[in-house]
Short mmCIF file of C-alpha atoms and ligand atoms in Angstrom, two decimals:
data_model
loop_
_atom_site.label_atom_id
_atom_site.label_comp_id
_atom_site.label_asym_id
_atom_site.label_seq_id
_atom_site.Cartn_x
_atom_site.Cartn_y
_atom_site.Cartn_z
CA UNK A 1 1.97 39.85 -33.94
CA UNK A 2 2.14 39.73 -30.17
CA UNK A 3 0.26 41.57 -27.38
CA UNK A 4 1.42 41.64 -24.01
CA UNK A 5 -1.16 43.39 -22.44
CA UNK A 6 -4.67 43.13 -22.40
CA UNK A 7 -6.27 45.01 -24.92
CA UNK A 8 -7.86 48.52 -24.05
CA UNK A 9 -10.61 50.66 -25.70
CA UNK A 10 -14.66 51.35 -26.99
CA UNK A 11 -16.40 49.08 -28.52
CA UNK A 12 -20.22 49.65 -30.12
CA UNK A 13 -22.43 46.63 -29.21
CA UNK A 14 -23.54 47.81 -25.44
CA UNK A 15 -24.73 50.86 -26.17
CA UNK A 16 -25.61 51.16 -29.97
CA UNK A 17 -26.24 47.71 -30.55
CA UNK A 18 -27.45 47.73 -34.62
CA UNK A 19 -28.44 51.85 -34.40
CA UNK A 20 -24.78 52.79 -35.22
CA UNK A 21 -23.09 55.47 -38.04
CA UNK A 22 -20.42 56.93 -39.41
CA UNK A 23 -21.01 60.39 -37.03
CA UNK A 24 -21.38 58.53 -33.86
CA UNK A 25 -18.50 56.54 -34.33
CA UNK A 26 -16.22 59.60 -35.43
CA UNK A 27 -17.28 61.66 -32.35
CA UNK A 28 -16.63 58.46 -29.83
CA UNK A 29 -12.96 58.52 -31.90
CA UNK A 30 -13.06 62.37 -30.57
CA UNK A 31 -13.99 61.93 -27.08
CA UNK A 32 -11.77 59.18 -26.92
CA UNK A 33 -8.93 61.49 -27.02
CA UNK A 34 -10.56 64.83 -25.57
CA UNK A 35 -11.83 63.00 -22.65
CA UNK A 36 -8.07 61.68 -21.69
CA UNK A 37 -9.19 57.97 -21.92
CA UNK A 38 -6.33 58.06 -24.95
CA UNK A 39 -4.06 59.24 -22.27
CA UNK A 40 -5.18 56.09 -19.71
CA UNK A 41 -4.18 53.61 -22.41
CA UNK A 42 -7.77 53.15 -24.18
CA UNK A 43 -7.00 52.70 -28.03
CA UNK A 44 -9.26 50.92 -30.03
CA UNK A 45 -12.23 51.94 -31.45
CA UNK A 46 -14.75 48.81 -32.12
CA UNK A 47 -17.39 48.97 -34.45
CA UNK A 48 -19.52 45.56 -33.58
CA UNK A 49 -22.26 44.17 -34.98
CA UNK A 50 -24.56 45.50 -38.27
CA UNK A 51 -22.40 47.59 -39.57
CA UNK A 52 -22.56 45.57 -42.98
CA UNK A 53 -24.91 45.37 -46.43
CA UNK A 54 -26.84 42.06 -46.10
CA UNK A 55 -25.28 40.66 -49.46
CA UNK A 56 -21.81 40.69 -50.47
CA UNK A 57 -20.59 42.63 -53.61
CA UNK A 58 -20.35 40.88 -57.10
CA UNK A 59 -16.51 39.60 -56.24
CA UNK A 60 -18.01 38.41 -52.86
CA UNK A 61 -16.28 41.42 -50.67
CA UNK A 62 -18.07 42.58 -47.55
CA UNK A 63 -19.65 46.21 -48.40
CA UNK A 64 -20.33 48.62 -45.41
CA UNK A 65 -23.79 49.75 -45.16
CA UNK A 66 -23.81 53.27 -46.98
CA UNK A 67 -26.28 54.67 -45.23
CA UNK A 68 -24.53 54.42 -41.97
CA UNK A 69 -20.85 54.54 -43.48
CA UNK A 70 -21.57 56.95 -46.22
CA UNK A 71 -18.29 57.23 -47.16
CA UNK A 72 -16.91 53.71 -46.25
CA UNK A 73 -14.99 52.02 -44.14
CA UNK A 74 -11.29 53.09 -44.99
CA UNK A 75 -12.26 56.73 -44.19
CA UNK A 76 -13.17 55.88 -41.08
CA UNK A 77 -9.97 53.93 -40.18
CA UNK A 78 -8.41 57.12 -41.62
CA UNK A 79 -10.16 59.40 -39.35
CA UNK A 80 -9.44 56.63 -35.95
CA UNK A 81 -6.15 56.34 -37.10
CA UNK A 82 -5.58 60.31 -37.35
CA UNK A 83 -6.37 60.78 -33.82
CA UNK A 84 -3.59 57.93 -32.96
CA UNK A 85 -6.03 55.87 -32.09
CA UNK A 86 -6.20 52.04 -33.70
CA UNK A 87 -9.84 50.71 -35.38
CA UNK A 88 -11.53 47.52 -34.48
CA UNK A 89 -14.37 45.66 -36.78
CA UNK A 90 -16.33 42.61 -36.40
CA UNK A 91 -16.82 39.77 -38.39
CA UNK A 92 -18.19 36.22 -37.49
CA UNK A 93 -17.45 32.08 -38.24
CA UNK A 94 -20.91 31.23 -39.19
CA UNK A 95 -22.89 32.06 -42.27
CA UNK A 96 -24.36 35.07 -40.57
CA UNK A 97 -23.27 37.24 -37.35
CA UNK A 98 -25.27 37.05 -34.63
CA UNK A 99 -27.66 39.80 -36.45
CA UNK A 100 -28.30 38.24 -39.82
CA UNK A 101 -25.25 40.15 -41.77
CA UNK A 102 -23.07 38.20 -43.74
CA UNK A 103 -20.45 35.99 -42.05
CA UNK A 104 -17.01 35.22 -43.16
CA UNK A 105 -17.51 31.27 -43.38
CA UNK A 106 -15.68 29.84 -46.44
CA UNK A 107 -14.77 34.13 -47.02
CA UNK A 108 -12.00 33.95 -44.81
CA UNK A 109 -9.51 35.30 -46.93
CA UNK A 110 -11.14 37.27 -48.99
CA UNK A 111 -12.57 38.83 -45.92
CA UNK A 112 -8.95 38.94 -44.09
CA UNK A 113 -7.84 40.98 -47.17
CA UNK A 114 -10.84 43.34 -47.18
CA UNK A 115 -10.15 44.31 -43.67
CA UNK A 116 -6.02 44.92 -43.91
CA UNK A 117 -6.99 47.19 -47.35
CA UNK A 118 -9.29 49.19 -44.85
CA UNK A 119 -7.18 49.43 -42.33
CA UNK A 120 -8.47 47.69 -39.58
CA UNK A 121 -6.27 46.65 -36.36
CA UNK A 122 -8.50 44.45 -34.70
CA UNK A 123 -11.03 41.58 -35.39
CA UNK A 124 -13.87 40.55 -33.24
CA UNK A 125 -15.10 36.97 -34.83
CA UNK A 126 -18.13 36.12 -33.49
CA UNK A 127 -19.52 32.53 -33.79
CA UNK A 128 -23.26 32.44 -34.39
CA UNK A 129 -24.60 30.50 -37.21
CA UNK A 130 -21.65 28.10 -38.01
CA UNK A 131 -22.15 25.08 -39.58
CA UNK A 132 -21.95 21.52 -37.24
CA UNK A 133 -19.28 20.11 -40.67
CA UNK A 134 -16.30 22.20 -39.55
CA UNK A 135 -15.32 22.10 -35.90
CA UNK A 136 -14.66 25.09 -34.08
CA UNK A 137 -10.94 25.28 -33.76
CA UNK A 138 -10.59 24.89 -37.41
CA UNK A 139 -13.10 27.49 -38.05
CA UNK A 140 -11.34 29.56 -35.24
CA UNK A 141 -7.88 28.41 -37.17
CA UNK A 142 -9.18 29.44 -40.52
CA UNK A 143 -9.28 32.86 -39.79
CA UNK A 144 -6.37 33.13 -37.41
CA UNK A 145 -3.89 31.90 -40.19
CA UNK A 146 -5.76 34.43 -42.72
CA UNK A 147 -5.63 37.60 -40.56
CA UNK A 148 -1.62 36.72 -40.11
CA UNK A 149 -1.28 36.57 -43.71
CA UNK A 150 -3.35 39.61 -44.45
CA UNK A 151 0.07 42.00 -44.53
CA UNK A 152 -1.01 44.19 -41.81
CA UNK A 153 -1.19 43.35 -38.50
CA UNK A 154 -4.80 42.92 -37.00
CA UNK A 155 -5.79 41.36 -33.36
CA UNK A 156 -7.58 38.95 -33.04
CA UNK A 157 -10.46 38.87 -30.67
CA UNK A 158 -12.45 35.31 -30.65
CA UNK A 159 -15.66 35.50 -29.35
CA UNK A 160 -16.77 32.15 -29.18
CA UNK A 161 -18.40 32.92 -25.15
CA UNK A 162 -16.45 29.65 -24.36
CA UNK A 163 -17.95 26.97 -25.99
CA UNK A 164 -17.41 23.54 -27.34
CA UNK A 165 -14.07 23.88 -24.81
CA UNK A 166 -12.62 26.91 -26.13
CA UNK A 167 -10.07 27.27 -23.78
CA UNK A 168 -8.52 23.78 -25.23
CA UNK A 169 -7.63 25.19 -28.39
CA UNK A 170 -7.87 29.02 -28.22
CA UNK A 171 -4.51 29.90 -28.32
CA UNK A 172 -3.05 27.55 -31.14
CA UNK A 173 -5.83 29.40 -33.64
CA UNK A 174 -3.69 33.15 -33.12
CA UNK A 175 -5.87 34.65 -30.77
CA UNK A 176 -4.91 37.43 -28.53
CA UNK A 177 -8.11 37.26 -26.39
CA UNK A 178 -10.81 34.91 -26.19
CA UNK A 179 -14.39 35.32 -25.02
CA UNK A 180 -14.67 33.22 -21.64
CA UNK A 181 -18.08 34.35 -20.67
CA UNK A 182 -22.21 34.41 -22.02
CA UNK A 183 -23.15 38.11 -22.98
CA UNK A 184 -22.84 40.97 -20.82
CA UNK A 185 -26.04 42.77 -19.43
CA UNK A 186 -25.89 45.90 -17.51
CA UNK A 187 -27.33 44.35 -13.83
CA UNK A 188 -25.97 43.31 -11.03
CA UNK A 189 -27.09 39.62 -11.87
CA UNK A 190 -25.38 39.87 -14.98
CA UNK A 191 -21.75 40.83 -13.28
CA UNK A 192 -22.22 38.56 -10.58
CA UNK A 193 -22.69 35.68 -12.85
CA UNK A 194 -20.30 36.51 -15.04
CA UNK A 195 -17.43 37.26 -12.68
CA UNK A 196 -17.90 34.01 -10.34
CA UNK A 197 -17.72 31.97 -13.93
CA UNK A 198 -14.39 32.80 -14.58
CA UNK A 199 -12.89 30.80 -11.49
CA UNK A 200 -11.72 27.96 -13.65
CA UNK A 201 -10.67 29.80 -16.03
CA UNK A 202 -8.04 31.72 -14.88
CA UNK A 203 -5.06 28.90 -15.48
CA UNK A 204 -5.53 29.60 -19.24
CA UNK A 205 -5.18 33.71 -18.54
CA UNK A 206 -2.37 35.54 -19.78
CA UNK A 207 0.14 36.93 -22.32
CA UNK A 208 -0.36 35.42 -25.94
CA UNK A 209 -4.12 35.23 -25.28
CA UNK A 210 -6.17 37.16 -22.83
CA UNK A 211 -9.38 35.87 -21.15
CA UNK A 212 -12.27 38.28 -22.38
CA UNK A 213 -14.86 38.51 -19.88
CA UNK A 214 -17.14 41.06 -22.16
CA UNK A 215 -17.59 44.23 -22.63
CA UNK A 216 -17.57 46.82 -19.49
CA UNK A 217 -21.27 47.95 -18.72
CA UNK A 218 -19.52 50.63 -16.40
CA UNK A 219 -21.40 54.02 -17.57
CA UNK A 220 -24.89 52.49 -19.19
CA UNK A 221 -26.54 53.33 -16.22
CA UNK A 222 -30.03 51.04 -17.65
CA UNK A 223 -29.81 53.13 -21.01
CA UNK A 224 -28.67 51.59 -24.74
CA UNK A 225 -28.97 47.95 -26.25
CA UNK A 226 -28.04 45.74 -23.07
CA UNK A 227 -28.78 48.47 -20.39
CA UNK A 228 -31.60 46.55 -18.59
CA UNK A 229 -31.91 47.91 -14.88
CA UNK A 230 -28.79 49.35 -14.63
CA UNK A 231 -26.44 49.52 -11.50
CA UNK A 232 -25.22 51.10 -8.59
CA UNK A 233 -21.83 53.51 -9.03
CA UNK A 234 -20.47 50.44 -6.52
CA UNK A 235 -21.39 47.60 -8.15
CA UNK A 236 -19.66 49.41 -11.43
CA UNK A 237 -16.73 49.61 -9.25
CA UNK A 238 -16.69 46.07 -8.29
CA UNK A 239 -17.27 45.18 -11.81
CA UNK A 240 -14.32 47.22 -12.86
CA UNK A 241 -12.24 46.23 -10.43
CA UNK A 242 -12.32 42.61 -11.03
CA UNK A 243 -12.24 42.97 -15.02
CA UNK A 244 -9.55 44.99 -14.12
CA UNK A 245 -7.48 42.62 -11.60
CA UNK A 246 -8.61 39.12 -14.02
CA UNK A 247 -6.48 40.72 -16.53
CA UNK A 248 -9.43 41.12 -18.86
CA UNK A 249 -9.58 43.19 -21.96
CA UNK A 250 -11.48 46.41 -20.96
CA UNK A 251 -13.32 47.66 -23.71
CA UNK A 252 -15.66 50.41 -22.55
CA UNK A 253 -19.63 49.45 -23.91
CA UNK A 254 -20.98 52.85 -22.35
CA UNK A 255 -21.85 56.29 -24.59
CA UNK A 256 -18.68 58.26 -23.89
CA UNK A 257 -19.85 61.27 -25.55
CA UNK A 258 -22.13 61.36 -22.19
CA UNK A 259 -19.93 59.97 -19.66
CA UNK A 260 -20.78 61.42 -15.89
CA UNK A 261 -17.87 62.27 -13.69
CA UNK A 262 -18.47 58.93 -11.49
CA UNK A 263 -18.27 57.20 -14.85
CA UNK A 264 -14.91 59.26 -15.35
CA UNK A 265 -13.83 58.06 -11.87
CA UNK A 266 -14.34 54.52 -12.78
CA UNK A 267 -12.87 53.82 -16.28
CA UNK A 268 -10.06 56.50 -15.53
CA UNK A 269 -8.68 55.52 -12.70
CA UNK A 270 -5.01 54.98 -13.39
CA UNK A 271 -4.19 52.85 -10.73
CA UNK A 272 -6.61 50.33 -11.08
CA UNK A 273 -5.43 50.48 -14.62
CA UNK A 274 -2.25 49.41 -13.96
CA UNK A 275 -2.87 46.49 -12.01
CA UNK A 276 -4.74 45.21 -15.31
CA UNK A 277 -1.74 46.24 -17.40
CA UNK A 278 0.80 45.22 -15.39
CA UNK A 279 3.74 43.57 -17.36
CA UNK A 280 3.89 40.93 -15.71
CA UNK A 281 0.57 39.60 -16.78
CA UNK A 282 0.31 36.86 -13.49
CA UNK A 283 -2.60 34.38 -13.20
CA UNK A 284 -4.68 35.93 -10.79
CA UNK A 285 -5.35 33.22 -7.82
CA UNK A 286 -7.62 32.83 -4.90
CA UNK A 287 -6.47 33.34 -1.52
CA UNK A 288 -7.96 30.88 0.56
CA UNK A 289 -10.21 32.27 3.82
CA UNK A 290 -9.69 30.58 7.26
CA UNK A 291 -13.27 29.76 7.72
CA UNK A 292 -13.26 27.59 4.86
CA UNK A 293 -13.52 23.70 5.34
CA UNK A 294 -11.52 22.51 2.34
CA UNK A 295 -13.54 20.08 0.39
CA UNK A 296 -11.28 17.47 0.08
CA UNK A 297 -13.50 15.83 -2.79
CA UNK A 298 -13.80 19.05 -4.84
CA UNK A 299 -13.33 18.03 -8.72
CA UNK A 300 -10.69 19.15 -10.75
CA UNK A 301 -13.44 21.23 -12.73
CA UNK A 302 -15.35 22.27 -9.49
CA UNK A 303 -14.61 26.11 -9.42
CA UNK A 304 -15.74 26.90 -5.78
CA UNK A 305 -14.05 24.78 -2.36
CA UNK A 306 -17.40 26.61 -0.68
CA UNK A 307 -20.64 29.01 -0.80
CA UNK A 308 -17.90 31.48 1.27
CA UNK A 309 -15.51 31.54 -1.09
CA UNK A 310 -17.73 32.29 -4.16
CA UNK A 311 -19.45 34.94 -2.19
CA UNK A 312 -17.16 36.81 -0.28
CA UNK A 313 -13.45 35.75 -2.59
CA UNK A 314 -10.61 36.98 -2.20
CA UNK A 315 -8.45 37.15 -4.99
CA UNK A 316 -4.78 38.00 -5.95
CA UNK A 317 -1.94 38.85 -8.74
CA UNK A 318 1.44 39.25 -7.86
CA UNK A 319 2.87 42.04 -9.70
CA UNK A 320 5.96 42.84 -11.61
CA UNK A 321 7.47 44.90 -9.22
CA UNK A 322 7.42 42.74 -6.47
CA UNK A 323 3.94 44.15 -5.09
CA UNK A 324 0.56 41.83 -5.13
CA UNK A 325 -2.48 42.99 -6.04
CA UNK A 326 -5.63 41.80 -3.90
CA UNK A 327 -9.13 42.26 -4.22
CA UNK A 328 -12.14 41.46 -1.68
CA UNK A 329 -15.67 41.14 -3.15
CA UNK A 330 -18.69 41.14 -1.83
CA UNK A 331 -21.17 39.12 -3.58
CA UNK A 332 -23.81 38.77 -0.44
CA UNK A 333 -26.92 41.01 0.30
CA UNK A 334 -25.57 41.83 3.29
CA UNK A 335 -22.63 44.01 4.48
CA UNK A 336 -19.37 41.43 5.20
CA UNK A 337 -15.95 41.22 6.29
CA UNK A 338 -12.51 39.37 6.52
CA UNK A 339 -12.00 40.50 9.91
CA UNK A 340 -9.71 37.50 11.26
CA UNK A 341 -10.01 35.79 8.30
CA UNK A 342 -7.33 36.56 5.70
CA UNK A 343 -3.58 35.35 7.16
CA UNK A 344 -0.75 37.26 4.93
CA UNK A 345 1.00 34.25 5.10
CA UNK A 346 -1.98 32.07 3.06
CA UNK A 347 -0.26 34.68 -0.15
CA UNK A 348 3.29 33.51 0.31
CA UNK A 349 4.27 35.82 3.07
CA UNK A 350 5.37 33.87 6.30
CA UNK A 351 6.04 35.70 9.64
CA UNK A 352 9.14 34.09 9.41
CA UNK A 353 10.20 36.25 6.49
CA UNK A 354 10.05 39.65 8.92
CA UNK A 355 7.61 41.46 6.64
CA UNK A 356 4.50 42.54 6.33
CA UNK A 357 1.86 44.43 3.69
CA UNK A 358 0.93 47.97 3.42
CA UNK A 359 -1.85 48.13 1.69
CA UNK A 360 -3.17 51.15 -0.55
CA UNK A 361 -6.81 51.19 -1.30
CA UNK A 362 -6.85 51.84 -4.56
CA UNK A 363 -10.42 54.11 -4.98
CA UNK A 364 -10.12 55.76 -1.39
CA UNK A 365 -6.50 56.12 -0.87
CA UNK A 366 -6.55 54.69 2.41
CA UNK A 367 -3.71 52.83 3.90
CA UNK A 368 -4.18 49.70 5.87
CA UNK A 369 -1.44 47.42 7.56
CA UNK A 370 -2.02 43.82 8.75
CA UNK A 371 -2.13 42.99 12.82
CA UNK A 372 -0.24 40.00 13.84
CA UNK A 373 -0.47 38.69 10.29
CA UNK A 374 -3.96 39.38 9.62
CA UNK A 375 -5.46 41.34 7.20
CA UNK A 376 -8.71 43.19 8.94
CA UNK A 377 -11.07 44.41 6.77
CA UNK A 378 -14.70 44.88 8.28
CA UNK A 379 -18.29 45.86 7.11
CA UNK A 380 -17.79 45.64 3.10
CA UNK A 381 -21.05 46.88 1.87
CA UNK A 382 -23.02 44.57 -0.41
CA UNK A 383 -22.47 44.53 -3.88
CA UNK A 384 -19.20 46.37 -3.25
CA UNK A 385 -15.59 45.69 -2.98
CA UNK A 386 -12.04 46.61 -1.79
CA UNK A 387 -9.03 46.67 -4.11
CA UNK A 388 -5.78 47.19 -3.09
CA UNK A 389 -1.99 47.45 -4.62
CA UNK A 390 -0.43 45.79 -1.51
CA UNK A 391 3.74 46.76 -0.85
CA UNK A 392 6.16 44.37 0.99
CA UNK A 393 7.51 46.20 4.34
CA UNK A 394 9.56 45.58 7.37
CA UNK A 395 7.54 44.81 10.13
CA UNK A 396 8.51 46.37 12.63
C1 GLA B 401 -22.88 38.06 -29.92
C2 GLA B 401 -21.65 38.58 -29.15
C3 GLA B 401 -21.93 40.00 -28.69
C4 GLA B 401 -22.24 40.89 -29.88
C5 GLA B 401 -23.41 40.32 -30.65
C6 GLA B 401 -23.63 41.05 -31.96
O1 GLA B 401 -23.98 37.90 -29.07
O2 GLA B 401 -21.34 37.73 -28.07
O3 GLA B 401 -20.79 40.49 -27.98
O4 GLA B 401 -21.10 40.98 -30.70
O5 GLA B 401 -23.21 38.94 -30.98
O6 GLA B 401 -24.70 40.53 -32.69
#
């Protein structure tokens, strides 16, 4: 099985955390489609985390909990699957999951079966409680080479947050996205942390396995399992924006049987959409500002060349079509701009080449054009960024 886009859809665990059922999970499947986030390219429906009996059946199958699947799993893969949409479960590589259920060590198979009878499309394998004999790819491996011999095809999500060098091996275990961050929280701390970890990371991005930066927080709004403090509607922006343009999964962790329009705005807004699913799949890159002093003695593994670039970054993907997609963040307290700062040419766009950018902001609309070169963009407000799909033009 191969996916060539990062994966879109819901998943449980921000919101719901272990207080999930049957209903709740049916009605998400509904407002999935009667929303229109069906219609924006969100598809799978994840149920994470304690969703499980704490002992395994007398032939060692996983049972669903009956009091919050009364009628088991398959029915609701039948009901997901009904409203086109595709079902997502959660397993994990240790003894336990992260919650004390039963994990699918030394299972595997048995497991891999249990979930292709059911009808499940995609496998979140968590890695909590795993024992220090077996090393991680091989645990990783185990279930990778089980899942593709299940008879159905299921995608497989490795949540592993990175660990014990993920990256390294990742892809050779079957997995179509990998955890490269900690846990999400829904604060600003929380984003920020998350989104300036992922520097180093990005050379290992792409088709065949996706770097998973966690589940969106967009929506929480300080409510649900990880909804401590909340944020701003900008700082959800920036946060979707950069998921969004670091071509990672976007799996939606708010309630969307109560989304708010701003929440709408956010997850729904097709353009910013696209530059995640674009089919080109590029390694997002960082432009380089001129005020930077290159640090000539920056290690390989160093992520940042300065304080500047890791708080005010500018970052790139060149798209399929021809057009790049750029994105300025601003990770300071204070407002902050590029205003002589960004060259077109530091992209791969000489003067030379008699071009220039017009660049469409992709939440406002606005156009903006370059001036001798430069890309001008003043008083960013903190916490808050720009994103634009830029075009190539004659300059005129
Ligand atoms: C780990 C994962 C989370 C979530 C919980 C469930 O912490 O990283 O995304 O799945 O386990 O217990």
């Amino acid at each position: 099985m191969n996916i060539n886009r990062p994966p879109l859809g819901w998943n449980s665990w921000n919101t719901f955390g272990g207080n999930i059922s049957e209903d709740m999970i049916l009605r998400s499947a509904d407002v999935m489609v009667e929303s229109g986030l069906k219609e924006c390219g969100y598809e799978y429906i994840v149920i994470d985390d304690c969703w499980a009996m704490k002992e395994r059946d007398k032939d060692g199958r996983l049972v669903a909990d009956p009091v919050k699947f009364p009628h088991g799993m398959k029915y609701v893969a039948d009901y997901i699957h009904s409203k086109g949409l595709k079902f997502g479960m959660y397993s994990c590589a240790g003894y336990w999951t992260c919650a004390g259920y039963p994990g699918s060590f030394e299972y595997e198979w048995i497991d891999a079966k249990t979930f292709a009878e059911w009808g499940v499309d995609f496998l979140k394998y968590d890695y909590c409680y795993h024992t220090p004999n077996v090393s991680a790819e091989t645990l990783y491996r185990r279930m990778g080479l089980a899942l593709a011999n299940s008879g159905r095809d299921i995608l497989f999500s490795a949540c592993s947050w990175g660990s014990d060098y993920t990256r390294q091996w990742v892809k050779s275990t079957g997995a179509h996205m990998w955890r490269s961050t900690g846990d999400i929280v829904d604060s600003w701390a929380s984003i920020k942390s998350l989104a300036q970890s992922q520097i180093v990371f990005q050379e290992y991005n792409g088709q065949g396995s996706f770097n998973d930066m966690d589940m969106l927080v967009v929506g929480m709004n300080g409510k649900g399992n990880v909804g401590v403090g909340g944020c701003t509607f900008e700082e959800y922006k920036l946060h979707f924006s950069l998921w969004a343009l670091l071509s990672s999964p976007l799996m939606i962790g708010c309630d969307i049987r109560n989304m708010s329009d701003e929440t709408k705005k956010i997850l729904m807004n097709k353009e910013v959409l696209k530059i995640n699913q674009d089919p080109a799949c590029r390694e997002p890159f960082f432009v380089l500002d001129r005020r930077l002093k290159i640090n000539e003695n920056r290690k390989p593994d160093e992520p940042f060349y300065s304080n500047l670039e890791k708080e005010l970054p500018i970052i790139a993907k060149f798209l399929d079509n021809g057009d790049i997609a750029i994105g300025l963040f601003n990770f300071t307290e204070s407002k902050a701009g590029w205003g002589s700062h960004f060259l077109v040419d530091t992209i791969g766009l000489p003067i030379t080449s008699g071009k220039t950018l017009e660049l469409t902001d992709l939440w406002s609309g606005e156009k903006i054009y370059p001036l001798n070169g430069v890309v001008k963009i003043y008083e960013c407000d903190p916490h808050s960024c720009r994103l634009f799909r830029a075009k190539i033009i004659d300059l005129k």
